[in-house]
Tab-separated table of C-alpha atoms in Angstrom:
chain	number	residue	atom	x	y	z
A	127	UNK	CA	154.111	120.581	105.846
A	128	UNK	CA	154.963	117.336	104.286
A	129	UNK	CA	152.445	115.742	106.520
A	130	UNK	CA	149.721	117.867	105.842
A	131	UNK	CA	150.495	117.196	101.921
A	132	UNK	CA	150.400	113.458	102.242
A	133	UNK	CA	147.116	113.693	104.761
A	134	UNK	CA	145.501	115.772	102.074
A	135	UNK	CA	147.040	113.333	99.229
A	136	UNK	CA	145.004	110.584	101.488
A	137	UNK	CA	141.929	112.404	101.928
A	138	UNK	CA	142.055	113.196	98.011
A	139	UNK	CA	142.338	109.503	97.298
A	140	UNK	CA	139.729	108.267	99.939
A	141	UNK	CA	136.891	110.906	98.427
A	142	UNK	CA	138.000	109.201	94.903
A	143	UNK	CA	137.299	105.554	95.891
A	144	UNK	CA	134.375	106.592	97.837
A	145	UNK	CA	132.928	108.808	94.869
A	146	UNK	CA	133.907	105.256	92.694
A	147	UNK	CA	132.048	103.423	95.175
A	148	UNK	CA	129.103	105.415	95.465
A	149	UNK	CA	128.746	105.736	91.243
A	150	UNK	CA	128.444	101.992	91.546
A	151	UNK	CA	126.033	102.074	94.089
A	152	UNK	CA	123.931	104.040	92.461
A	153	UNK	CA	124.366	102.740	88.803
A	154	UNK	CA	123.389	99.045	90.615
A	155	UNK	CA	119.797	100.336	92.177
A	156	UNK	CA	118.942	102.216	88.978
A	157	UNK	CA	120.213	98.665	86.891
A	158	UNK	CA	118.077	96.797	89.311
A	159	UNK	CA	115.203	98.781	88.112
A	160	UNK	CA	115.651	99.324	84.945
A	161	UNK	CA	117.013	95.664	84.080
A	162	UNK	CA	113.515	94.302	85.480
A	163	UNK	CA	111.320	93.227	82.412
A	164	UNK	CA	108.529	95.194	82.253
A	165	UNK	CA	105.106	93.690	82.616
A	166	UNK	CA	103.555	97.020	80.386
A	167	UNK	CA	101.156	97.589	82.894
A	168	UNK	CA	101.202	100.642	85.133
A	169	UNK	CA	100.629	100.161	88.137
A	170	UNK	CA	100.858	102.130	91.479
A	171	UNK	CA	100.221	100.699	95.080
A	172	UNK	CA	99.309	103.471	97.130
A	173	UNK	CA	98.240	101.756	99.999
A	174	UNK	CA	100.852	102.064	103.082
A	175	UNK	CA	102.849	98.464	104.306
A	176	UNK	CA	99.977	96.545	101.760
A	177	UNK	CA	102.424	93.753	101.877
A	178	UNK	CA	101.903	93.537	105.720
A	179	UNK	CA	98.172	93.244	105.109
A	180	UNK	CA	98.751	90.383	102.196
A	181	UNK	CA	100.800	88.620	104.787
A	182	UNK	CA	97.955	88.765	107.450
A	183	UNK	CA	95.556	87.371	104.263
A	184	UNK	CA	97.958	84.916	103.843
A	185	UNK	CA	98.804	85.743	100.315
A	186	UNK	CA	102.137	86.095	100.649
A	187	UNK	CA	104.413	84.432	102.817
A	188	UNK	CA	106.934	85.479	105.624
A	189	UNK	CA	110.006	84.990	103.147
A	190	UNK	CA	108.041	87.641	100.800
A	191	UNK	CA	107.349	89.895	103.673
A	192	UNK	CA	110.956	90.124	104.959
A	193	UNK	CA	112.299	90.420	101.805
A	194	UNK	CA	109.861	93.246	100.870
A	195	UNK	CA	110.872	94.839	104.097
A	196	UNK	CA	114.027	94.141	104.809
A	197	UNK	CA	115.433	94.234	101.457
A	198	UNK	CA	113.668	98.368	100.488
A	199	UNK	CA	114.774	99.446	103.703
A	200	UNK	CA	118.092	97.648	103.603
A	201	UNK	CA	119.079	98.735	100.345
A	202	UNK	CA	119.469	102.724	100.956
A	203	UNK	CA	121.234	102.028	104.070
A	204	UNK	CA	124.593	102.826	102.199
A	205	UNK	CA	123.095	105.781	100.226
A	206	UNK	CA	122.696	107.071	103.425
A	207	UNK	CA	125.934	106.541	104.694
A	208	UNK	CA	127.701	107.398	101.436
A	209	UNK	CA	126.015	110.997	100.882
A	210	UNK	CA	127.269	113.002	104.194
A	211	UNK	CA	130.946	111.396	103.353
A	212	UNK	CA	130.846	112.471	100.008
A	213	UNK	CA	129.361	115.789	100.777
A	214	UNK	CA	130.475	117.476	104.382
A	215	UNK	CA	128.105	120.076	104.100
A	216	UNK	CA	124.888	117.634	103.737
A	217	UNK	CA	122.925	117.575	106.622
A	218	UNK	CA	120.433	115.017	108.101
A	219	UNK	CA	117.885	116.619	106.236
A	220	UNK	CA	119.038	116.773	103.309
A	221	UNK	CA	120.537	113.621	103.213
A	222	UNK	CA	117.106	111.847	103.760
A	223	UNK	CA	115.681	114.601	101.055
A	224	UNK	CA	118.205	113.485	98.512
A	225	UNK	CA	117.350	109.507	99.461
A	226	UNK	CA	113.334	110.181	99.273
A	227	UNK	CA	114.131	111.810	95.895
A	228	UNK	CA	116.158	109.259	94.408
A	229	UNK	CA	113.749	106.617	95.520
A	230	UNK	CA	110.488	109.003	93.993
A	231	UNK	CA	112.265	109.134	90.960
A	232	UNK	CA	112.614	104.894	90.819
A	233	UNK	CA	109.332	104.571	91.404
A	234	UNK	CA	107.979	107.060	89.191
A	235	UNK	CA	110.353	105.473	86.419
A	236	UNK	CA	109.303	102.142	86.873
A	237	UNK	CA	105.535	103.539	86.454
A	238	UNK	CA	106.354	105.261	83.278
A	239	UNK	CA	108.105	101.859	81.659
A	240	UNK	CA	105.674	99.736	83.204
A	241	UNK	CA	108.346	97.648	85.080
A	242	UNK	CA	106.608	95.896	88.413
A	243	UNK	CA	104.944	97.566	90.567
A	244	UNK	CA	105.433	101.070	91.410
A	245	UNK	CA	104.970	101.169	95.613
A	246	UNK	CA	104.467	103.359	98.015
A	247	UNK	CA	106.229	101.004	100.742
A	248	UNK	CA	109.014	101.043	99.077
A	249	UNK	CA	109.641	104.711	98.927
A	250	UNK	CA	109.018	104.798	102.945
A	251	UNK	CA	111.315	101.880	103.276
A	252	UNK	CA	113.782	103.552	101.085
A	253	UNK	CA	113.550	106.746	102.836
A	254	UNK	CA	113.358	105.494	106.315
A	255	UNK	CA	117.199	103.053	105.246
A	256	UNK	CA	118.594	106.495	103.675
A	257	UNK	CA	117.926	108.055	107.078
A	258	UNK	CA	118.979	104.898	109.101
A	259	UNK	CA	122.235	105.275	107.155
A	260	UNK	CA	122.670	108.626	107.752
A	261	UNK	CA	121.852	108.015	111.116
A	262	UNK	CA	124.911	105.181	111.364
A	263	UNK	CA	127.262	108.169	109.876
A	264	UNK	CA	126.281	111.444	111.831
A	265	UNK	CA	126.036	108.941	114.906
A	266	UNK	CA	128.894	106.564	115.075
A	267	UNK	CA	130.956	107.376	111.998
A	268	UNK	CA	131.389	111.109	112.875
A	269	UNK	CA	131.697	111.029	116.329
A	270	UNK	CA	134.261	108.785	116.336
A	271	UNK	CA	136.399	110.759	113.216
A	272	UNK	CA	136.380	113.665	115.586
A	273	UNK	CA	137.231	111.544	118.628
A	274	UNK	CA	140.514	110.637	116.654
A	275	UNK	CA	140.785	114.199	115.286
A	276	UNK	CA	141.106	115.041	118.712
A	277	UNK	CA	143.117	112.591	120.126
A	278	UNK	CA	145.927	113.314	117.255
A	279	UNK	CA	145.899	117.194	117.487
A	280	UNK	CA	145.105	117.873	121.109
């Protein structure tokens, strides 16, 4: 009895840091958006992976393309990750939903205040390093939580 107290006690104080964590997260990528100065144009790039076709036209360089890439893709990763600890019930689904959303609703933002560009690669990066993340926990993450779930109670 006492050990299921403290293990809840634990668990109780592991959702709080992790609910801490993830309100920073999120109050960071809407900061890095709305902290940009606005250029008040509105722009939209609808083209898909543009940035891959400015490389091959040489106007941007390979620093601009992996940074483009790398860093929209790399920064959901943890939203990803973050969402199915924070909520048990989320599935796979749902967890990319809620990352494609998020990312929609930066973009459409930063349309309506005119801050950058407004792209279309970076809501399929954004979506495709929410479902890489979620991929990490529902993969690796989960699997090996039950592994030790079953190694303590069986």
């Amino acid at each position: 009895m006492a050990d299921g107290r403290r293990t809840n006690t634990k668990d109780r104080y592991i959702h709080l840091g992790l609910m801490i964590i993830g309100v920073m997260y999120v109050a960071a990528l809407w900061g890095v958006t709305l902290g940009r100065a606005g250029s008040g144009e509105r722009a939209f790039q609808w083209m898909p992976f543009s940035i891959i076709i400015e490389y091959a036209n040489a106007k941007t360089t390979i620093g601009g393309l992996l940074k483009n890439l790398l860093g929209s893709f790399a920064a959901y990763i943890p939203l990803g990750i973050l969402l199915p600890c924070l909520f048990p019930q989320l599935s796979l689904k749902k967890a990319v939903l809620v990352g494609f959303l998020m990312s929609l609703g930066r973009e459409l933002i930063q349309y309506a205040a005119a801050i950058g560009v407004a792209d279309i690669d970076d809501l399929i990066l954004n979506t495709l390093g929410t479902l890489a993340g979620a991929g990490i926990y529902y993969g690796l993450l989960l699997n090996e939580a039950k592994q030790r779930w079953r190694d303590r109670y069986d």
